[in-house]
Coordinates of C-alpha atoms in Angstrom, one line a residue:
L23 CA -7.4 12.8 90.9
I24 CA -6.7 11.3 94.3
I25 CA -10.4 10.5 94.9
F26 CA -10.6 9.0 91.4
A27 CA -7.5 6.8 92.0
L28 CA -8.9 5.5 95.3
L29 CA -12.2 4.7 93.6
F30 CA -10.5 3.0 90.7
S31 CA -8.4 1.0 93.2
A32 CA -11.5 -0.1 95.1
V33 CA -13.1 -1.2 91.9
N34 CA -10.1 -3.4 91.0
I35 CA -10.0 -4.9 94.5
F36 CA -13.6 -6.2 94.3
A37 CA -13.4 -7.2 90.6
A38 CA -13.6 -11.0 90.0
P39 CA -10.1 -12.4 89.8
A40 CA -9.3 -13.8 86.3
L41 CA -9.0 -17.5 87.2
I42 CA -8.5 -20.2 84.5
P43 CA -10.8 -22.1 84.2
L44 CA -13.4 -19.7 85.6
P45 CA -15.0 -21.3 88.7
Q46 CA -18.7 -22.1 88.6
Q47 CA -19.3 -19.9 91.6
M48 CA -17.1 -17.1 92.9
T49 CA -17.9 -14.2 95.3
V50 CA -15.4 -11.5 96.0
Q51 CA -15.3 -10.2 99.6
P52 CA -13.7 -7.1 101.1
G53 CA -10.1 -7.3 102.2
T54 CA -7.0 -9.3 101.4
F55 CA -5.1 -12.2 102.9
T56 CA -1.4 -11.9 103.5
L57 CA 0.6 -15.1 102.9
C58 CA 3.8 -13.9 104.4
P59 CA 3.9 -11.2 107.1
P60 CA 6.1 -8.3 106.0
Q61 CA 9.5 -7.7 107.7
L62 CA 8.7 -4.5 109.5
I63 CA 12.2 -3.9 111.0
P64 CA 15.2 -4.1 108.6
G65 CA 17.7 -6.6 109.6
A66 CA 15.4 -8.3 112.1
P67 CA 14.6 -12.1 111.8
S68 CA 11.9 -12.8 109.3
P69 CA 8.4 -13.3 110.8
A70 CA 7.0 -16.8 110.7
P71 CA 5.0 -17.4 107.5
T72 CA 1.5 -18.8 107.3
K73 CA 1.3 -22.4 108.6
I74 CA -0.3 -25.1 106.5
L75 CA -2.7 -27.4 108.4
V76 CA -3.7 -30.7 106.9
D77 CA -5.7 -33.8 107.7
G78 CA -4.7 -37.3 106.6
A79 CA -6.1 -37.0 103.0
A80 CA -4.5 -33.6 102.5
R81 CA -0.9 -34.3 103.6
E82 CA 0.5 -34.8 100.1
T83 CA -1.3 -31.7 98.7
G84 CA 0.0 -29.7 101.7
E85 CA 3.5 -30.8 101.0
Y86 CA 3.1 -29.8 97.3
L87 CA 1.8 -26.4 98.3
A88 CA 4.6 -25.8 100.7
M89 CA 7.2 -26.7 98.0
Q90 CA 5.6 -24.4 95.5
L91 CA 5.5 -21.5 97.9
F92 CA 9.0 -22.0 99.1
K93 CA 10.4 -21.8 95.5
S94 CA 9.1 -18.3 94.9
T95 CA 8.8 -16.7 98.4
G96 CA 11.9 -18.3 100.0
Y97 CA 9.7 -19.0 103.1
R98 CA 9.6 -22.5 104.6
F99 CA 6.0 -23.2 105.4
E100 CA 5.4 -25.5 108.4
I101 CA 3.0 -28.3 107.9
A102 CA 1.0 -29.5 110.8
T103 CA -1.8 -32.1 111.3
N104 CA -5.2 -30.7 112.1
S105 CA -8.4 -32.6 111.8
G106 CA -10.6 -29.7 112.7
V107 CA -13.0 -27.9 110.4
A108 CA -12.9 -24.3 111.6
P109 CA -10.6 -21.7 110.2
V110 CA -7.4 -21.1 112.3
P111 CA -5.8 -17.6 112.2
Q112 CA -2.8 -17.2 110.0
T113 CA -3.1 -20.7 108.5
I114 CA -4.1 -22.4 105.3
L115 CA -6.3 -25.3 106.2
L116 CA -6.6 -28.2 103.7
T117 CA -9.3 -30.7 104.8
T118 CA -11.8 -33.2 103.6
N119 CA -13.9 -32.9 106.8
S120 CA -17.4 -31.5 106.4
A121 CA -17.0 -31.3 102.6
I122 CA -19.9 -31.0 100.2
T123 CA -20.1 -34.6 98.9
N124 CA -21.9 -33.7 95.7
L125 CA -18.9 -31.7 94.5
G126 CA -17.4 -35.0 93.4
A127 CA -13.8 -36.1 93.5
E128 CA -12.5 -33.0 91.8
G129 CA -14.7 -30.3 93.3
Y130 CA -13.7 -28.0 96.2
E131 CA -14.6 -25.0 98.2
L132 CA -12.0 -22.2 98.8
T133 CA -12.6 -19.5 101.4
V134 CA -10.0 -16.8 101.6
A135 CA -10.5 -14.5 104.6
T136 CA -8.4 -11.7 105.9
N137 CA -6.5 -14.0 108.4
S138 CA -7.0 -17.5 107.1
V139 CA -7.6 -19.7 104.1
V140 CA -9.7 -22.9 104.0
I141 CA -9.7 -25.4 101.1
R142 CA -12.4 -28.0 101.7
A143 CA -13.0 -30.9 99.3
P144 CA -14.4 -34.4 99.3
A145 CA -11.2 -35.9 97.9
A146 CA -7.5 -35.2 97.4
A147 CA -8.0 -34.2 93.8
G148 CA -10.4 -31.4 94.8
L149 CA -8.0 -30.2 97.4
F150 CA -5.2 -30.1 94.8
Y151 CA -7.4 -28.0 92.4
G152 CA -8.3 -25.7 95.3
V153 CA -4.6 -25.1 95.8
Q154 CA -4.2 -24.2 92.1
S155 CA -7.0 -21.6 92.5
L156 CA -5.2 -20.2 95.6
L157 CA -2.0 -19.9 93.6
Q158 CA -3.7 -18.1 90.8
L159 CA -5.1 -15.6 93.3
L160 CA -1.6 -14.7 94.5
P161 CA 0.7 -12.5 92.4
P162 CA 2.0 -14.2 89.3
E163 CA 5.5 -14.3 90.7
I164 CA 4.3 -17.1 93.0
L165 CA 5.1 -19.4 90.1
S166 CA 8.7 -18.4 89.9
P167 CA 11.2 -21.3 90.2
R168 CA 13.4 -19.2 92.4
P169 CA 12.8 -16.7 95.3
V170 CA 11.5 -13.2 94.3
S171 CA 11.9 -10.3 96.7
G172 CA 9.8 -7.2 97.1
V173 CA 6.5 -8.8 96.2
P174 CA 3.5 -8.3 98.5
W175 CA 2.2 -11.9 98.8
I176 CA -1.4 -11.1 99.1
A177 CA -4.6 -12.7 97.7
P178 CA -8.1 -11.1 97.5
C179 CA -10.7 -12.4 99.9
V180 CA -13.1 -14.7 98.0
Y181 CA -15.4 -17.6 98.3
I182 CA -15.2 -20.2 95.5
K183 CA -17.3 -23.3 95.0
D184 CA -16.2 -25.2 91.9
S185 CA -16.2 -28.6 90.2
P186 CA -15.3 -29.4 86.6
R187 CA -17.9 -29.5 83.8
F188 CA -16.0 -32.3 81.9
P189 CA -14.4 -35.4 83.3
W190 CA -11.8 -35.5 80.5
R191 CA -9.7 -32.3 80.4
G192 CA -6.8 -33.2 78.2
W193 CA -3.6 -32.2 76.6
M194 CA -1.6 -34.2 74.0
L195 CA 2.1 -34.0 73.7
D196 CA 3.8 -35.3 70.6
S197 CA 7.2 -36.5 71.6
V198 CA 7.7 -38.2 68.2
R199 CA 8.1 -35.4 65.7
H200 CA 10.1 -33.4 68.3
F201 CA 11.7 -35.1 71.2
F202 CA 11.1 -33.7 74.7
N203 CA 13.3 -34.8 77.6
V204 CA 12.1 -35.8 81.0
D205 CA 12.4 -32.4 82.5
E206 CA 10.6 -30.8 79.6
V207 CA 7.7 -33.3 80.0
K208 CA 7.5 -32.4 83.7
K209 CA 7.1 -28.8 82.7
F210 CA 4.2 -29.7 80.6
L211 CA 2.7 -31.6 83.5
D212 CA 3.2 -28.6 85.8
S213 CA 1.4 -26.3 83.2
M214 CA -1.4 -28.8 83.0
A215 CA -1.8 -28.9 86.8
Q216 CA -2.0 -25.1 86.9
Q217 CA -5.0 -25.2 84.5
K218 CA -6.7 -28.2 86.2
L219 CA -6.2 -30.5 83.2
N220 CA -6.3 -34.1 84.2
M221 CA -5.5 -36.3 81.1
F222 CA -2.1 -36.3 79.5
H223 CA -2.2 -38.0 76.1
W224 CA 1.3 -38.9 75.3
H225 CA 2.1 -39.6 71.6
L226 CA 5.0 -42.1 71.8
D227 CA 5.4 -43.5 68.3
D228 CA 4.7 -42.6 64.7
D229 CA 6.3 -42.8 61.3
S230 CA 9.1 -40.4 62.4
G231 CA 10.2 -42.1 65.6
W232 CA 9.7 -44.7 68.4
R233 CA 10.1 -43.1 71.9
I234 CA 9.5 -45.8 74.6
E235 CA 11.7 -48.7 75.6
I236 CA 10.2 -52.1 75.0
K237 CA 12.5 -54.7 76.5
Q238 CA 11.2 -57.7 74.5
W239 CA 11.9 -55.8 71.3
P240 CA 15.0 -53.6 71.8
L241 CA 15.4 -52.6 68.1
L242 CA 12.4 -50.4 68.5
T243 CA 14.6 -47.8 70.2
Q244 CA 18.0 -48.9 68.9
V245 CA 16.7 -48.2 65.3
G246 CA 13.3 -46.6 65.5
A247 CA 14.2 -43.8 68.0
W248 CA 16.7 -42.2 65.7
R249 CA 16.4 -40.6 62.3
T250 CA 18.8 -38.9 59.9
D251 CA 17.7 -35.3 60.6
I252 CA 15.3 -33.2 62.6
L253 CA 12.7 -32.9 59.8
F254 CA 9.6 -30.7 59.7
N255 CA 11.7 -27.7 58.7
L256 CA 12.7 -27.2 62.3
N257 CA 16.0 -25.3 62.8
P258 CA 18.5 -28.0 63.6
R259 CA 19.9 -25.9 66.3
S260 CA 16.6 -25.6 68.1
S261 CA 17.1 -28.9 69.8
T262 CA 19.9 -30.8 71.6
A263 CA 18.3 -34.2 71.0
Y264 CA 21.2 -35.5 69.0
R265 CA 23.5 -38.5 69.4
D266 CA 27.3 -38.0 69.0
D267 CA 27.0 -39.3 65.4
G268 CA 24.6 -36.5 64.6
Y269 CA 21.4 -38.5 64.4
Y270 CA 18.3 -36.9 65.8
G271 CA 15.9 -38.5 68.3
G272 CA 15.8 -40.2 71.7
F273 CA 13.6 -42.3 73.8
Y274 CA 12.3 -42.8 77.3
T275 CA 13.6 -45.7 79.3
Q276 CA 11.1 -47.6 81.4
D277 CA 12.5 -45.9 84.5
D278 CA 12.0 -42.6 82.8
V279 CA 8.4 -43.5 82.2
R280 CA 7.9 -44.6 85.8
E281 CA 9.3 -41.3 87.0
I282 CA 7.0 -39.3 84.8
V283 CA 4.0 -41.4 85.7
A284 CA 4.6 -40.8 89.4
Y285 CA 5.2 -37.1 88.8
A286 CA 1.8 -36.9 87.0
A287 CA 0.0 -38.8 89.7
Q288 CA 1.2 -36.4 92.3
R289 CA -0.6 -33.7 90.2
H290 CA -3.7 -35.9 89.7
I291 CA -3.0 -36.3 86.1
T292 CA -3.7 -39.6 84.3
I293 CA -1.3 -40.5 81.4
V294 CA -2.8 -42.0 78.3
P295 CA 0.0 -43.5 76.1
E296 CA -0.5 -43.7 72.4
I297 CA 1.1 -46.6 70.4
E298 CA 0.1 -46.3 66.8
M299 CA -1.4 -49.1 64.8
P300 CA -2.1 -50.3 62.2
G301 CA -0.7 -47.3 60.3
H302 CA 1.8 -44.5 61.1
S303 CA 4.1 -47.4 62.0
T304 CA 7.2 -46.8 59.8
A305 CA 9.5 -46.4 62.8
A306 CA 8.4 -49.7 64.3
L307 CA 8.7 -51.4 60.9
A308 CA 12.1 -49.8 60.4
A309 CA 13.2 -52.0 63.3
Y310 CA 11.1 -55.1 62.5
P311 CA 10.2 -55.1 58.9
Q312 CA 9.0 -58.7 59.1
F313 CA 5.7 -57.4 60.6
S314 CA 4.9 -55.4 57.5
C315 CA 2.6 -56.8 54.8
N316 CA 5.4 -58.3 52.7
G317 CA 7.6 -59.5 55.6
T318 CA 10.6 -57.7 54.2
N319 CA 12.0 -54.2 54.3
G320 CA 9.6 -53.0 51.7
D321 CA 7.8 -50.4 53.8
C322 CA 11.0 -48.4 54.4
A323 CA 13.7 -48.4 51.8
T324 CA 16.6 -47.5 54.0
C325 CA 15.5 -48.7 57.5
L326 CA 17.8 -51.4 58.6
N327 CA 21.3 -51.2 60.0
G328 CA 20.8 -47.9 61.7
P329 CA 18.7 -44.7 61.8
Y330 CA 16.4 -44.3 58.9
N331 CA 15.7 -41.4 56.5
M332 CA 12.1 -40.2 56.7
N333 CA 12.6 -38.3 53.5
V334 CA 12.5 -41.4 51.4
V335 CA 9.3 -43.0 52.8
S336 CA 5.7 -42.0 52.5
Y337 CA 4.5 -40.1 55.6
A338 CA 1.9 -42.6 56.6
G339 CA 3.4 -45.5 54.8
G340 CA 4.3 -48.0 57.6
V341 CA 1.4 -50.4 58.1
F342 CA 1.2 -53.6 60.1
C343 CA -0.1 -56.8 58.5
P344 CA -3.3 -58.0 60.3
A345 CA -3.5 -61.2 58.2
R346 CA -0.5 -62.9 60.0
P347 CA -0.4 -63.9 63.6
E348 CA 3.2 -62.7 64.1
P349 CA 2.4 -58.9 63.9
I350 CA -0.5 -59.3 66.2
A351 CA 1.6 -61.2 68.8
F352 CA 4.3 -58.4 68.4
L353 CA 1.6 -55.8 69.2
H354 CA 0.4 -57.7 72.2
D355 CA 3.9 -57.9 73.5
V356 CA 4.4 -54.2 73.1
L357 CA 1.0 -53.3 74.6
T358 CA 1.6 -55.6 77.6
E359 CA 4.8 -53.8 78.5
V360 CA 3.1 -50.4 78.0
M361 CA 0.2 -51.4 80.2
G362 CA 2.6 -52.4 82.9
L363 CA 4.1 -49.0 82.9
F364 CA 0.9 -46.9 82.8
P365 CA -1.6 -47.6 85.6
G366 CA -4.4 -45.5 84.0
P367 CA -7.5 -47.1 82.5
Y368 CA -6.8 -46.1 78.8
I369 CA -4.5 -47.2 76.0
H370 CA -4.6 -45.1 72.8
I371 CA -3.8 -47.0 69.6
G372 CA -4.1 -44.2 67.1
G373 CA -5.7 -45.7 64.0
D374 CA -5.7 -42.6 61.9
E375 CA -4.7 -42.1 58.2
V376 CA -4.0 -45.7 57.4
N377 CA -2.5 -46.3 54.0
F378 CA -4.5 -49.2 52.6
G379 CA -2.3 -49.7 49.6
N380 CA -0.2 -52.4 51.2
W381 CA -3.2 -54.4 52.3
Q382 CA -4.8 -54.2 48.9
K383 CA -1.6 -55.6 47.3
H384 CA -0.9 -58.3 49.9
S385 CA -2.1 -61.8 49.1
L386 CA -2.7 -62.8 52.7
D387 CA -4.7 -59.7 53.4
R388 CA -6.8 -60.2 50.3
A389 CA -7.4 -63.8 51.3
L390 CA -8.5 -62.8 54.8
T391 CA -10.9 -60.1 53.6
N392 CA -12.4 -62.5 51.1
S393 CA -12.9 -65.2 53.8
L394 CA -14.5 -62.6 56.1
G395 CA -16.7 -61.3 53.3
I396 CA -15.1 -57.8 53.6
S397 CA -15.0 -55.7 50.5
S398 CA -14.0 -52.4 52.2
M399 CA -10.5 -51.6 53.6
Q400 CA -12.2 -49.4 56.2
V401 CA -14.2 -52.3 57.4
Y402 CA -11.0 -54.4 57.4
Q403 CA -9.4 -51.8 59.6
S404 CA -12.4 -52.0 61.9
H405 CA -12.0 -55.7 62.0
F406 CA -8.4 -55.3 63.1
T407 CA -9.2 -52.6 65.6
Q408 CA -12.1 -54.6 67.2
G409 CA -9.7 -57.4 67.8
I410 CA -7.2 -55.1 69.5
A411 CA -10.0 -53.4 71.5
D412 CA -11.3 -56.7 72.8
W413 CA -7.8 -57.9 73.7
I414 CA -7.0 -54.7 75.6
K415 CA -10.4 -55.0 77.4
S416 CA -9.4 -58.6 78.4
Q417 CA -6.3 -57.0 80.0
G418 CA -8.4 -54.7 82.2
K419 CA -7.9 -51.5 80.1
T420 CA -10.0 -49.6 77.5
M421 CA -8.8 -48.8 74.0
I422 CA -9.0 -45.3 72.6
G423 CA -8.7 -44.5 68.9
W424 CA -8.9 -41.6 66.5
S425 CA -11.9 -40.8 64.3
E426 CA -11.0 -43.3 61.6
I427 CA -11.4 -46.4 63.7
M428 CA -15.1 -46.2 63.2
N429 CA -15.2 -45.4 59.5
G430 CA -15.9 -49.1 58.9
G431 CA -18.6 -49.4 61.6
L432 CA -18.9 -49.4 65.4
V433 CA -16.0 -50.6 67.4
T434 CA -17.2 -51.7 70.8
N435 CA -15.1 -51.8 74.1
S436 CA -13.5 -48.5 73.0
V437 CA -13.5 -44.8 73.3
L438 CA -13.5 -42.5 70.3
M439 CA -11.2 -39.5 70.1
D440 CA -12.7 -37.4 67.3
W441 CA -10.2 -35.1 65.6
L442 CA -12.1 -35.0 62.3
N443 CA -15.3 -34.0 64.1
T444 CA -17.2 -36.7 62.1
K445 CA -17.8 -39.7 64.3
A446 CA -18.5 -38.5 67.9
T447 CA -22.3 -38.5 67.5
F448 CA -22.2 -42.0 65.9
A449 CA -20.1 -43.3 68.8
A450 CA -22.1 -41.7 71.5
T451 CA -25.5 -42.7 70.2
N452 CA -24.2 -46.3 70.1
G453 CA -23.1 -46.3 73.7
Q454 CA -19.4 -45.5 73.4
Y455 CA -17.7 -42.6 75.1
A456 CA -16.3 -39.8 72.8
V457 CA -13.6 -37.3 73.5
M458 CA -13.8 -34.2 71.4
S459 CA -10.5 -32.9 69.9
P460 CA -11.5 -31.3 66.5
S461 CA -8.4 -30.2 64.8
A462 CA -9.9 -26.9 63.7
Y463 CA -10.4 -25.8 67.3
C464 CA -8.1 -27.8 69.5
Y465 CA -4.9 -28.2 67.6
I466 CA -2.2 -25.6 68.2
N467 CA 0.0 -26.6 65.3
K468 CA -1.7 -24.0 63.1
W469 CA -0.5 -20.8 61.5
E470 CA -1.5 -17.7 63.5
N471 CA -2.4 -15.6 60.5
G472 CA -5.2 -16.2 57.9
S473 CA -3.3 -15.4 54.7
S474 CA -3.2 -17.9 51.9
S475 CA 0.5 -18.3 52.3
G476 CA 0.4 -18.9 56.0
S477 CA -2.9 -20.7 56.8
G478 CA -3.4 -24.4 57.3
V479 CA -1.7 -27.0 59.4
I480 CA 2.0 -27.2 60.0
W481 CA 1.9 -30.9 59.2
S482 CA -0.8 -33.1 57.9
N483 CA -0.3 -36.1 55.5
E484 CA 3.1 -34.6 54.4
P485 CA 5.9 -32.7 56.1
P486 CA 5.4 -28.9 55.7
A487 CA 6.9 -26.8 53.0
Q488 CA 7.9 -24.3 55.6
S489 CA 8.0 -24.0 59.4
G490 CA 5.7 -21.9 61.5

């Protein structure tokens, strides 16, 4: 039994660690690396932990690593500058010197030996992802937000060479249907960093709420950020996002956004804000109904003078009017402020599930489609979307939209995000980038069982009949 146990232990030691995502190349070597030397004599001063050595490009990543290690181990890791390339005993060396250049900006090499660790990468992002792999090699308690005692802080000796297969590795957070505060958003970003995800798609408005401060149009948050109840059959007690008067919601100030953008950038995450248009815009039109098709409060029966009641409006009912210059100017104002807050190259405009009924009934929209020779509302939407895409491009950014933006034909100067799994090939073969996000595989708002009573999406075109 003792011999069997030793053999079993040896097999486990040399098994490939379960890293996520799995590196392209990983070789397990004999031995382990000890992060913090053990305290051999009770009551004696703690031995000095491993030192972190950095070059100029690695300083910020070294500080991030020291902070993460301090939280869980309680050890303060000294950071020192070292421009060398060779391993140094009892150190973690982060360096861009002598890196393999064809690994790209996000690739890295990680060598864990019995007395040193070397993370080498062509750029800071690769160093950061090498640090994430090192953290995954350590015991899971390394991610604890507070010191943990009695854990042997060891990592298996390995050599890893890795670079991502896909340039877009994304996660979308819907802060509209359920409001997440700043600290909760940061937790999502931390989780993304651990999995080497680099694109944070932030859903900031929809029919059921407007979540970002726009200084030129203050009613967007004064009215549109609050609704009468939590909706979606969520337990009202599952959230604290209530005002003193009981209305549910909230929004991010522009200072909040700057804080979150900086936090993401430290983790090499680009934020892609989503501002919905022309549909899914009930919250915006609750605040400014003059930008709807009829220029009144017709899109939302009880929207003015305070928070609105989503139960009395169609789920995708709010639609901007493309036939008048005022709604377009309003959208340009909003997007200008949004672009000033998010330094990334992309602006998402939604574009899904547009309710064409208002356009079909509106005299100005009918007149515009007739003058343009457009007989299809899908083509009319593409006409609107192309105008927005061209304007965003003129501002130095690139527009992203959901599958439906190309139902009426190709929209140039854009990226397609295909949730319906219907238009990616069309976009790509016509020279446009496509991001795959098919709902059947990538959405996590699904029932976990396959029964007829529990299958299907939690929400689609209508609020759910029950929560899940």
